[in-house]
Every structure is written in structure tokens, then in C-alpha cells.
């Protein structure tokens, strides 16, 4: 039975091997215009069956300097294709201002894949989910009154069209039918889990075609949502199903009784959020599934093959009526075949063995690159610091608190300040605080409020006289999935009430930390409970990967040599922050930490292994 199956699949496998062997960087094939079509049961590349064995890598989550190394790892596991989303909020951070440079150079990411002999499945839906801030939408959409994402509302469609046209300029020329390596392009993303408007999906399709995506388009949805999320005429890909018979039945039912068959998201593990145990699943639980899928000739995309890190302020959050607000961690390790640093795991090796089984006898995959070295570093020598109150900018004024969006601030923090008459007790209540607040009276810290825990109130006893009330609010990540994406403003989003009376007359100090504050060349006296910015030096003889150990710190953000590495929080499960060697240098490396809860902490060093599974 196994031998007969192997013989039946030989056209897939022979073409797959050709994909592995050809390196377009040294071949005229790079300039060859291909055809890519949907056959009755197979994908057809230049008329021959192609089985895509793909893995998801997000260019934004991997240092640009490491893109090629990750591609080589993909080849070594036996992949012939890479899948990636395209993220609207990194490419149009402010309306009409586009960025396709540096780590956002998606076209170069695709070109490197081609040079490494890999095809690409592109997912430039304006909505990506992906445990990414606002599901990939830029924050400024919320400033357009009446705009509704994922709908046929006119203002949304205009903004969406402007964006997708810019994406088309970058990527449409890289499709296989234009000499590139993009095999097919996804419109929208799991739309059936959100809505069922076929006219909206058709509008998506038309926009993609107008933007130059004139090859194969497809949709993807989980099994229960495929009926609503599929657009007739396009290939319906399946997410989260790995039983071959069920995959084929779902596709056949929604595609005129025919294939080809593509699992657009196959999950070898899961992501993490703050305050919940690290998610891991042994490779053995997945080996038989991938074996049967490949044996059935079904194409597959592992989500994720390599998770990497969600750096900066780009982590998303989940929220629904039946569960609390759940902001995701900066580590996007995902327990994937490649770990956060890009090294092969046990899961990588076991999946590689399965893929090798389905290749012609005698063919050997490329050797697996060695793991990158990692080091324990010397202590960071902190030389400069500043209290929160030393780095406040010029405030904006308003009778009522302004949201981040009204202040035209995407991410980070805002300090809200008002004055009131003291000498009384009362309950301070913030209606719809989003998401984490620290309350100060006359500069003294009195408590914290945490949306995750449903905390929005604090009993205060105000001293006599005029009192200054400060509330530092952190955006911990906009919701990236579900109906609450439509309620995603940040900060103090409604009002503040003390002792039954609404407080008015606010100053708002924006701290987006898109640029690091300049600190005086001295160490400020530590004020108990008051957040602090610390700057120091990490001196290295030789750069190598490391993991900053923040298990003794409280909550905050870390930068190294200007790169925002992401957030840390003592509650876990993530206790370390990955520092890629590519962003380090010999000699002095600048380290900056913004610490919210433990301003007296000053001991920091890198260790050799990550700690992603420790809850406090």
C-alpha cells in the first residue's frame, strides 16, 4: 500500500526535488516566467504537479540580517515554499506615509527566498490576525469617524485600496507569471470567522487584481467557517485540519467537487500570552499527521515554521465575552520547528525525517546548519537614568481624557494628569481603562489597575489641599481577533470618576517611545514606585546570541543599540528577551530599559538559554 502510494505521488516528488536543487541565484531560471494553475486535484507549475511543503516565516519577526539563514534552515528541513503575511501597520504607520525599508522590505524577503530556491505563498490581506497589534491594521483607521474594518464601508475601502495598491507595486512583479517566485496570493484572512458578506469578498478580489495580483488567488478558513469565508471561484484553503479525507471533502464541497488541496495553516504548537503557561506540544503528536497529509499529496503550510519575536509594541491581544483580555508575549517562539533564535529543535528534526520519507530513495536533504552560538554576557553597566517625571514632553490639554488615537499616538504610554481638591476619601474609577494603569497622587505611587484582571477602581485617601493625580496608562496590545477589533482605542477611553464626580481638566503627556528620550549624563535618584529609564553599556569581546535575564525586574521594555527588543513582565511565562547577534557589536553596546514597577532594579546580564516557561 505504501509503495503504491509512493509511486502515485512521484510526479509531485520529482518536481519537488527540482525545486530543492535549483538555486535561482545562479540560474537563468530566476528570469523564467512560469505558469501556475489549479488542476482538478493538483497544483500545476508549468503544467506539472507541485506539492507545496511550506512553512510560515514573518519578515517583521526576524532580523533582516537573518532572513537568508532562516531560508537555508527551511530548505534543510525539506520545505520548498515559504508563507508570509504582509502587515499594513508597519508599511503605512501613518496615513499616506509608506515604509518598505529595512526590516519592512518585504520585496527583498521574497527575492531572498527566490535566491535560495524557495517559492512563496503571499498573504497580503489587510487583516492578518497573527497575534499582531490590531490584527495588522494601523491605529489611525480608528480616527476616521464611521470607518468599520472588514466591511464594505466606503472610508475603509478607500484606505484599504490605497494600501493594497502600494503593496502591489512592491510585490506584483514578483509573481511566478512575471518571473518571480510568488505562487499564489491570499485575499482577506479567515473571514468566515468574522462575517459572511460575499460582496465584500468580491470587492477584495477586485482590489487585488487591480493592484496587479493577476495569478492564483485563494481564501483560507477553519472548517466551521469555510462556507462563509470562501469566495466562489477561488481556491478554498483549510486551516487547522490535518485529516486528509476531511480536507478533501471540505475543499470539494466548496470548489465544484475538485481540488487542489491546501492546508493554509497547520499548527505544530501555539502562542503564549502573559500570565498563562508556555505552550508546548511534543513533536510525536504531529508526526503521523504530517506523514498522512504528505502521503495523500496535500500541500501544507506550517504555522509557524519559525515564529521569531514580536518586537517593539506589535504584540496583539485576544478578548471575548467568555474570557479576559489576553495580551500576547513578545516571544513568538511558538514551540515551532525553529526556535526563537532560528535553531533547529527536536520538532524540526522529526519533521525532517517525515519529509525525507516522502522523497525519492537516495535523495538527501541539505545538511542542517549548526545552532548559533549563545553566550552569558558581562553585567550591563548602567551609567545614566531618569525618572518618568524627568522625561515628560509638552502635554496636550483637554477637558476630558483623550485616547491614544485622539492624540495621534499609536503605541507606548500616556501619562494623564489632573488636579483636584484633597482632604477626602473616595473610589477612583476609570471607565474602560485600556490597558494597564499606575496611579500616583502628588508623585507617590498608590496602586495599579490591570484590564486582564478586570481592575478599574482604587480607593484613595487624598491629602489636604490641591492634589495632583497622575495615571500612567500602557497600551498592552490591540485586540487582533473577533468582533472586539471594532472597539480597540487605547488609554482612558471614556472617563475618570472620583467619589462619584467626573474629573475634568486633563493634561496628557505622550510617551510613544518611537524615539528614545535623551538622558542627562548622571544617575537620577530612584523614587520608590516611580517608573525609571535606565541607560547603560554591555561590553562584548565577540557578539553572539544572548537572552537578557529580566526575571528580577518588574515590567517594561528593552532596547539594544536602538532596536526595541520587546516587552518583559515578571508574571511570565517569558522571563528573558532574545538578543540576536546580528544587532550586537564588539565593544560597547547601548542598553536602555524602561522599568515600570521596580525602579531600584539595576542588575542585568545575558544568559545562554531562554526562559519562556516560568510563571510568577
XYZ file of C-alpha atoms in Angstrom:
616
model
C 0.000 0.000 0.000
C 2.771 2.435 0.990
C 4.783 1.550 -2.135
C 1.772 2.086 -4.426
C 1.102 5.422 -2.780
C 4.707 6.464 -3.264
C 4.580 5.565 -6.934
C 1.375 7.561 -7.430
C 2.999 10.639 -5.902
C 6.200 10.516 -7.938
C 5.296 13.463 -10.211
C 4.885 15.629 -7.118
C 8.099 14.426 -5.639
C 10.228 14.734 -8.727
C 9.137 18.306 -9.231
C 9.667 18.961 -5.529
C 13.247 17.741 -5.811
C 13.800 20.005 -8.781
C 12.657 22.914 -6.624
C 15.144 21.921 -3.935
C 18.056 21.551 -6.312
C 17.637 24.679 -8.374
C 19.244 27.793 -6.930
C 17.871 30.696 -8.939
C 20.678 32.937 -7.652
C 22.989 31.205 -10.106
C 20.466 30.129 -12.666
C 18.683 31.717 -15.589
C 15.555 30.140 -14.119
C 15.296 33.234 -11.968
C 14.150 35.147 -15.041
C 11.837 32.444 -16.309
C 8.142 33.247 -16.470
C 6.181 30.276 -15.118
C 2.573 29.220 -15.243
C 0.855 28.240 -12.026
C -2.643 26.835 -12.204
C -5.221 24.819 -10.306
C -5.656 21.303 -11.649
C -8.510 19.024 -10.696
C -6.517 17.520 -7.855
C -3.049 19.089 -8.073
C -1.343 22.455 -8.244
C 0.270 22.687 -11.678
C 3.536 24.548 -12.134
C 4.380 24.751 -15.825
C 1.801 22.022 -16.292
C 3.422 19.590 -13.855
C 2.097 18.637 -10.406
C 3.640 20.567 -7.489
C 3.100 19.671 -3.861
C 3.883 22.694 -1.699
C 5.584 21.834 1.583
C 5.608 25.245 3.143
C 6.408 26.941 6.426
C 5.357 30.365 7.700
C 8.053 32.953 8.499
C 7.184 36.597 9.118
C 9.846 39.016 7.887
C 8.874 41.502 10.611
C 9.645 38.982 13.362
C 13.144 38.094 12.140
C 16.119 40.478 11.815
C 16.665 41.307 8.163
C 20.260 40.163 8.585
C 18.938 36.667 9.396
C 16.402 36.210 6.603
C 18.725 34.178 4.401
C 19.828 31.940 7.267
C 16.193 31.122 8.065
C 15.583 30.258 4.400
C 18.511 27.847 4.465
C 17.018 26.197 7.526
C 13.727 25.834 5.671
C 15.490 24.063 2.814
C 17.301 21.804 5.273
C 14.001 20.626 6.765
C 12.691 19.852 3.292
C 10.453 22.853 2.656
C 10.090 24.127 -0.888
C 7.852 27.120 -0.091
C 7.625 29.947 2.463
C 4.388 31.593 3.595
C 4.188 35.107 4.989
C 1.639 37.754 5.858
C 2.096 41.388 4.838
C 1.497 43.801 7.725
C -0.403 47.014 6.961
C 0.539 48.821 10.178
C 4.286 48.529 9.579
C 4.022 49.621 5.946
C 1.643 52.563 6.481
C 2.247 53.594 10.111
C 0.655 56.976 9.425
C -1.910 57.564 6.717
C -0.261 58.089 3.342
C 3.279 57.534 4.676
C 4.650 54.217 3.430
C 7.652 52.254 4.628
C 9.100 49.272 2.752
C 12.650 49.694 4.050
C 14.919 47.814 6.440
C 13.095 45.066 8.302
C 9.930 46.040 6.420
C 11.406 45.326 2.980
C 9.015 42.522 2.089
C 10.093 42.527 -1.572
C 13.688 41.785 -0.576
C 12.459 38.992 1.710
C 10.684 37.421 -1.281
C 13.726 37.891 -3.520
C 15.996 36.192 -0.972
C 13.593 33.254 -0.906
C 13.880 33.025 -4.680
C 17.672 33.157 -4.486
C 17.537 30.275 -2.017
C 15.333 28.193 -4.309
C 12.067 28.680 -2.418
C 8.596 29.536 -3.662
C 6.418 31.963 -1.714
C 2.738 31.985 -0.803
C 1.831 35.603 -0.095
C -0.816 36.723 2.379
C -1.269 40.491 1.969
C -4.790 40.639 3.343
C -5.286 43.929 5.142
C -6.273 41.810 8.140
C -3.744 39.216 9.298
C -4.641 38.296 12.924
C -1.202 36.714 13.584
C -1.147 37.706 17.284
C -0.176 41.096 15.871
C -1.238 44.538 17.060
C -4.781 45.309 15.809
C -4.548 42.260 13.551
C -2.214 44.243 11.297
C -4.449 47.298 10.919
C -2.834 50.696 11.506
C -4.087 52.536 14.584
C -5.086 55.658 12.618
C -8.042 53.902 10.991
C -9.827 54.438 14.311
C -9.551 58.210 13.915
C -11.767 58.158 10.814
C -15.274 58.613 12.140
C -17.641 55.882 10.984
C -14.928 53.659 9.492
C -15.577 49.944 10.008
C -12.789 47.456 9.292
C -13.509 44.220 7.413
C -16.605 45.715 5.777
C -17.782 47.487 2.638
C -17.882 50.832 4.474
C -16.605 53.390 1.958
C -13.877 55.058 4.037
C -12.379 51.708 4.968
C -12.371 50.550 1.354
C -10.626 53.758 0.242
C -7.884 53.387 2.843
C -7.574 49.677 2.078
C -7.330 50.290 -1.666
C -4.623 52.933 -1.257
C -2.608 50.472 0.807
C -3.053 47.402 -1.386
C -2.067 49.399 -4.473
C 1.243 50.243 -2.770
C 1.730 46.592 -1.844
C 1.063 45.665 -5.454
C 3.821 47.984 -6.636
C 6.247 46.122 -4.390
C 5.140 42.536 -4.922
C 3.010 42.010 -8.027
C 6.140 41.931 -10.253
C 7.452 39.047 -8.141
C 4.670 36.608 -9.051
C 5.655 33.451 -10.947
C 3.818 34.597 -14.059
C 6.107 37.654 -14.110
C 9.376 35.812 -13.499
C 9.252 35.807 -9.704
C 8.574 33.136 -7.112
C 5.195 34.089 -5.596
C 2.951 31.148 -6.451
C -0.373 32.426 -5.182
C -1.891 35.211 -3.109
C -4.467 35.106 -0.308
C -7.323 37.619 -0.064
C -8.755 38.521 3.350
C -7.943 36.057 6.156
C -10.255 33.604 7.888
C -13.104 35.937 7.028
C -15.714 33.265 7.729
C -14.854 33.504 11.426
C -15.877 37.180 11.323
C -18.567 37.672 8.676
C -20.283 36.250 5.598
C -20.578 39.135 3.143
C -19.714 37.675 -0.270
C -19.928 41.113 -1.890
C -17.187 42.318 0.462
C -15.030 39.335 -0.500
C -15.616 40.073 -4.178
C -14.516 43.674 -3.564
C -11.331 42.268 -2.041
C -10.716 40.149 -5.110
C -11.219 43.063 -7.484
C -8.822 45.249 -5.496
C -6.129 42.595 -5.579
C -6.474 42.203 -9.340
C -6.369 45.983 -9.806
C -3.206 46.067 -7.676
C -1.567 43.698 -10.159
C -2.108 40.338 -8.488
C -3.204 38.544 -11.647
C -2.238 34.988 -10.712
C -3.954 32.432 -8.485
C -5.928 33.927 -5.590
C -7.314 31.944 -2.668
C -9.120 32.214 0.658
C -8.451 30.329 3.886
C -10.745 29.437 6.786
C -11.119 26.870 9.559
C -13.530 24.034 8.810
C -16.538 25.549 10.571
C -16.158 28.897 8.779
C -15.271 27.892 5.229
C -18.835 28.251 3.941
C -18.984 31.915 4.957
C -15.361 32.810 4.258
C -14.938 31.271 0.821
C -15.476 33.276 -2.361
C -16.830 31.062 -5.179
C -14.321 30.782 -7.983
C -11.291 30.966 -5.713
C -9.490 28.042 -4.125
C -10.795 27.419 -0.573
C -7.805 26.555 1.614
C -8.316 24.920 5.002
C -6.895 25.952 8.391
C -6.418 23.681 11.384
C -7.431 20.381 9.771
C -4.947 17.598 9.051
C -7.145 14.588 8.297
C -6.712 14.043 4.541
C -10.240 12.795 3.927
C -11.777 15.755 5.758
C -9.544 18.254 3.959
C -10.542 16.851 0.574
C -14.226 16.748 1.481
C -14.254 20.390 2.643
C -12.483 21.586 -0.489
C -14.624 19.507 -2.813
C -17.836 20.785 -1.206
C -16.786 24.382 -1.788
C -14.919 24.092 -5.074
C -17.202 22.319 -7.527
C -16.140 18.865 -6.442
C -12.460 19.273 -7.181
C -9.106 20.321 -5.676
C -6.294 21.001 -5.401
C -5.941 20.642 -1.640
C -4.069 23.083 0.570
C -3.845 23.303 4.356
C -3.025 27.007 4.658
C -2.369 26.880 8.404
C -1.244 23.663 10.064
C -0.418 24.275 13.712
C 2.548 22.389 15.194
C 2.008 24.230 18.511
C 0.597 27.557 19.777
C 1.422 31.069 21.004
C 1.714 32.498 24.538
C 0.093 35.349 26.457
C 1.095 36.986 29.722
C 0.138 35.157 32.895
C -0.521 31.782 31.250
C 1.713 28.725 30.955
C 4.055 28.426 27.982
C 2.518 26.299 25.231
C 4.465 23.261 24.080
C 3.374 20.121 22.273
C 5.733 17.160 21.638
C 6.685 16.537 18.023
C 5.425 12.968 18.308
C 1.846 14.235 18.414
C 2.219 15.672 14.918
C 4.448 13.187 13.110
C 1.660 10.857 11.983
C -0.490 13.795 10.849
C 2.138 15.351 8.606
C 3.036 11.894 7.332
C -0.539 11.194 6.266
C -1.036 14.646 4.744
C 2.110 14.410 2.631
C 1.290 10.856 1.712
C -2.105 11.983 0.412
C -0.467 14.549 -1.881
C -1.932 17.512 0.021
C 0.007 20.770 0.132
C 0.646 22.209 3.564
C 1.838 25.388 5.278
C 3.121 25.064 8.855
C 2.023 27.943 11.056
C 4.614 28.608 12.355
C 7.788 27.074 10.912
C 9.694 29.855 12.684
C 7.929 32.284 14.991
C 10.744 34.614 15.972
C 9.950 37.630 18.159
C 7.183 40.225 18.163
C 9.398 43.205 18.825
C 8.529 46.787 19.572
C 4.918 47.313 20.568
C 3.499 44.984 17.929
C 2.035 42.217 20.094
C -1.709 41.781 19.805
C -4.281 40.545 22.291
C -7.332 38.330 22.446
C -10.611 39.228 24.120
C -14.132 37.887 24.027
C -17.136 37.738 26.306
C -16.180 34.351 27.721
C -12.538 35.135 28.548
C -10.487 38.063 29.872
C -8.253 40.392 27.914
C -5.124 38.395 26.972
C -2.127 40.396 25.699
C 0.460 38.228 23.967
C 4.116 37.918 24.898
C 6.965 39.393 22.880
C 8.461 35.961 22.336
C 6.733 34.288 19.411
C 8.733 31.104 19.827
C 5.508 29.144 19.193
C 7.272 25.879 20.048
C 7.917 25.839 16.302
C 10.390 23.639 14.380
C 12.844 26.555 14.560
C 13.162 28.162 17.974
C 13.065 31.905 18.592
C 16.742 32.261 17.642
C 16.355 30.220 14.458
C 17.921 26.973 15.672
C 16.633 23.508 14.812
C 14.565 21.844 17.523
C 13.620 18.230 18.100
C 10.413 19.027 16.219
C 12.487 20.237 13.247
C 14.466 17.004 13.153
C 11.409 14.752 13.439
C 9.509 16.665 10.740
C 12.602 16.496 8.538
C 12.611 12.705 8.930
C 8.980 12.540 7.814
C 9.575 14.752 4.784
C 12.657 12.706 3.873
C 10.453 9.577 3.813
C 8.384 11.077 1.022
C 11.340 11.909 -1.193
C 12.768 9.524 -3.804
C 15.032 6.863 -2.399
C 18.620 8.032 -2.146
C 17.901 11.761 -2.156
C 19.471 13.508 0.828
C 18.287 16.861 2.132
C 20.820 19.642 2.723
C 22.804 19.329 5.926
C 21.161 21.072 8.895
C 23.137 24.212 9.777
C 24.665 24.166 13.232
C 22.960 26.007 16.063
C 24.081 29.591 16.514
C 26.402 30.059 19.497
C 24.956 31.839 22.522
C 26.730 33.441 25.465
C 26.421 34.582 29.031
C 27.396 38.237 28.970
C 29.066 40.527 31.479
C 26.738 42.669 33.553
C 25.249 45.723 31.901
C 26.846 48.793 33.463
C 24.074 51.350 33.912
C 25.518 54.865 33.844
C 22.515 57.111 33.300
C 18.925 57.161 34.433
C 15.908 59.413 34.567
C 12.636 59.292 36.432
C 9.389 59.189 34.490
C 8.825 62.780 35.578
C 12.165 63.825 34.043
C 11.252 62.666 30.526
C 7.736 64.075 30.155
C 7.157 66.051 26.937
C 4.948 69.097 26.449
C 1.405 67.987 27.305
C -1.798 68.179 25.320
C -4.787 69.732 27.076
C -8.404 68.615 27.107
C -11.411 68.874 29.398
C -11.773 65.083 29.226
C -9.063 62.447 28.765
C -8.009 61.843 25.167
C -7.385 58.362 23.825
C -4.048 57.450 22.292
C -5.719 57.707 18.895
C -7.065 61.222 19.501
C -3.525 62.202 20.468
C -2.282 60.614 17.221
C -0.141 58.218 19.221
C -0.031 54.612 18.095
C 1.708 52.733 20.904
C 3.560 53.074 24.181
C 2.331 55.033 27.184
C 0.429 58.187 28.124
C 0.560 59.978 31.490
C -2.807 61.558 32.301
C -2.755 64.390 34.867
C -5.378 66.474 36.603
C -5.661 68.437 39.854
C -8.428 68.257 42.421
C -9.234 69.344 45.939
C -7.940 66.932 48.550
C -8.757 66.142 52.110
C -11.245 63.386 51.362
C -11.652 59.686 50.685
C -13.327 58.121 47.707
C -13.292 55.497 44.958
C -11.309 56.336 41.845
C -12.937 54.581 38.887
C -11.669 54.614 35.296
C -14.303 53.555 32.822
C -12.840 51.389 30.036
C -9.169 51.600 31.004
C -7.019 50.137 28.243
C -4.932 48.513 29.389
C -2.639 48.894 32.413
C -2.585 51.880 34.737
C -0.390 53.123 37.584
C -1.979 55.701 39.895
C 0.048 58.442 41.608
C -1.009 61.188 43.992
C 1.450 64.067 44.335
C 4.078 61.825 42.728
C 3.554 58.958 45.168
C 2.506 55.629 43.748
C -0.733 54.309 45.247
C -1.632 51.296 43.117
C -2.060 49.626 39.733
C -5.054 48.738 37.580
C -4.932 45.799 35.176
C -7.503 45.190 32.447
C -6.632 41.473 32.381
C -7.903 41.166 35.933
C -10.929 43.412 35.498
C -9.362 46.062 37.736
C -10.633 49.589 37.058
C -11.046 51.081 40.574
C -8.889 52.121 43.523
C -9.827 53.528 46.935
C -7.934 56.789 47.570
C -7.377 58.932 50.660
C -6.281 62.332 49.368
C -4.150 64.671 51.486
C -5.424 68.170 52.214
C -5.009 70.982 49.717
C -4.602 70.890 45.948
C -3.715 67.390 44.807
C -2.071 66.237 41.571
C -3.476 62.962 40.269
C -1.371 61.105 37.668
C -2.402 57.945 35.840
C 0.235 56.311 33.626
C -1.506 54.109 31.052
C 0.133 51.447 28.878
C -1.225 50.119 25.590
C -0.563 46.397 26.071
C -1.707 45.464 22.555
C -4.842 45.988 20.497
C -7.201 43.069 20.003
C -6.324 41.083 16.888
C -9.292 38.728 16.514
C -13.073 38.836 16.682
C -15.773 41.460 16.960
C -13.959 43.488 19.604
C -11.456 44.617 16.985
C -14.075 47.305 16.357
C -13.568 48.574 19.939
C -9.810 48.982 20.024
C -8.983 52.515 21.186
C -6.338 52.829 23.902
C -5.714 54.809 27.073
C -8.501 56.278 29.189
C -11.213 55.740 26.622
C -14.212 57.155 28.480
C -13.964 58.997 31.812
C -12.467 59.119 35.287
C -14.719 59.420 38.340
C -13.623 60.122 41.934
C -16.052 59.978 44.851
C -18.941 59.960 42.392
C -17.847 63.020 40.389
C -16.281 63.044 36.923
C -12.814 64.588 36.864
C -12.076 67.151 34.178
C -9.258 69.424 33.104
C -6.631 66.956 31.910
C -3.053 67.205 30.685
C -1.803 64.289 28.602
C 1.908 63.543 28.212
C 2.557 61.189 25.297
C 5.357 58.652 25.671
C 5.288 56.607 22.442
C 8.967 55.697 22.778
C 9.293 55.627 19.000
C 12.482 57.571 19.753
C 14.436 57.052 22.946
C 14.494 60.044 25.313
C 17.794 61.849 25.732
C 19.066 61.361 29.275
C 21.380 63.607 31.242
C 24.827 62.201 31.949
C 24.057 61.312 35.547
C 22.085 58.857 37.600
C 18.831 60.251 38.939
C 17.855 59.414 42.486
C 15.493 56.445 42.466
C 11.998 57.434 43.604
C 10.228 54.398 45.087
C 7.393 53.261 42.843
C 8.088 55.794 40.077
C 8.979 54.312 36.657
C 12.526 54.892 35.505
C 14.519 54.930 32.264
C 17.980 53.405 32.639
C 20.754 53.573 30.060
C 23.901 51.528 30.197
C 26.599 49.678 28.320
C 27.044 45.993 27.557
C 30.681 45.404 26.611
C 31.400 42.337 24.477
C 34.603 40.811 23.151
C 32.675 38.965 20.465
C 28.971 39.314 19.563
C 26.785 36.227 19.887
C 23.155 35.481 20.603
C 22.088 36.008 24.199
C 18.946 36.242 26.306
C 18.615 39.171 28.691
C 17.529 37.803 32.065
C 14.767 40.068 33.367
C 13.344 37.653 35.931
C 14.250 40.007 38.803
C 12.778 43.059 37.083
C 9.120 44.096 37.070
C 7.521 45.250 33.829
C 8.821 47.236 30.905
C 10.606 47.433 27.567
C 14.241 46.939 26.474
C 16.237 48.460 23.613
C 19.712 47.465 22.442
C 21.654 49.624 20.009
C 18.382 51.373 19.184
C 16.415 48.179 18.449
C 13.255 47.754 20.508
C 13.514 44.100 21.592
C 10.031 43.939 23.103
C 8.358 43.757 26.486
C 9.055 41.851 29.669
C 6.808 41.229 32.688
C 7.690 39.295 35.802
C 4.357 37.432 35.820
C 5.725 35.303 32.946
C 5.820 32.878 31.327
C 8.507 34.759 29.384
C 11.379 35.822 31.657
C 14.078 36.541 29.044
C 14.334 38.676 25.932
C 16.168 37.335 22.897
C 19.029 39.493 21.593
C 20.197 38.466 18.104
C 23.934 38.536 17.496
C 23.280 40.479 14.300
C 22.235 43.509 16.358
C 25.278 43.411 18.634
C 28.818 44.602 18.025
C 32.262 44.148 19.507
C 32.909 46.629 22.277
C 30.198 48.818 23.751
C 26.513 48.151 23.101
C 23.921 50.625 24.347
C 21.161 49.124 26.510
C 18.082 51.112 27.546
C 15.369 49.835 29.886
C 12.065 51.490 30.759
C 11.011 49.868 34.049
C 7.529 50.488 35.451
C 7.352 48.631 38.739
C 10.828 48.071 40.204
C 12.804 51.289 39.666
C 15.538 50.172 42.052
C 16.479 47.156 39.949
C 19.794 47.565 38.131
C 21.290 44.080 37.700
C 21.067 42.825 34.115
C 23.023 40.361 32.039
C 22.527 37.985 29.139
C 22.317 34.230 29.656
C 22.802 31.357 27.202
C 19.291 29.919 27.093
C 15.810 31.422 27.074
C 13.380 31.131 29.964
C 9.899 31.025 28.444
C 8.052 28.782 30.879
C 8.183 30.377 34.332
C 5.042 31.864 35.860
C 5.085 34.007 38.987
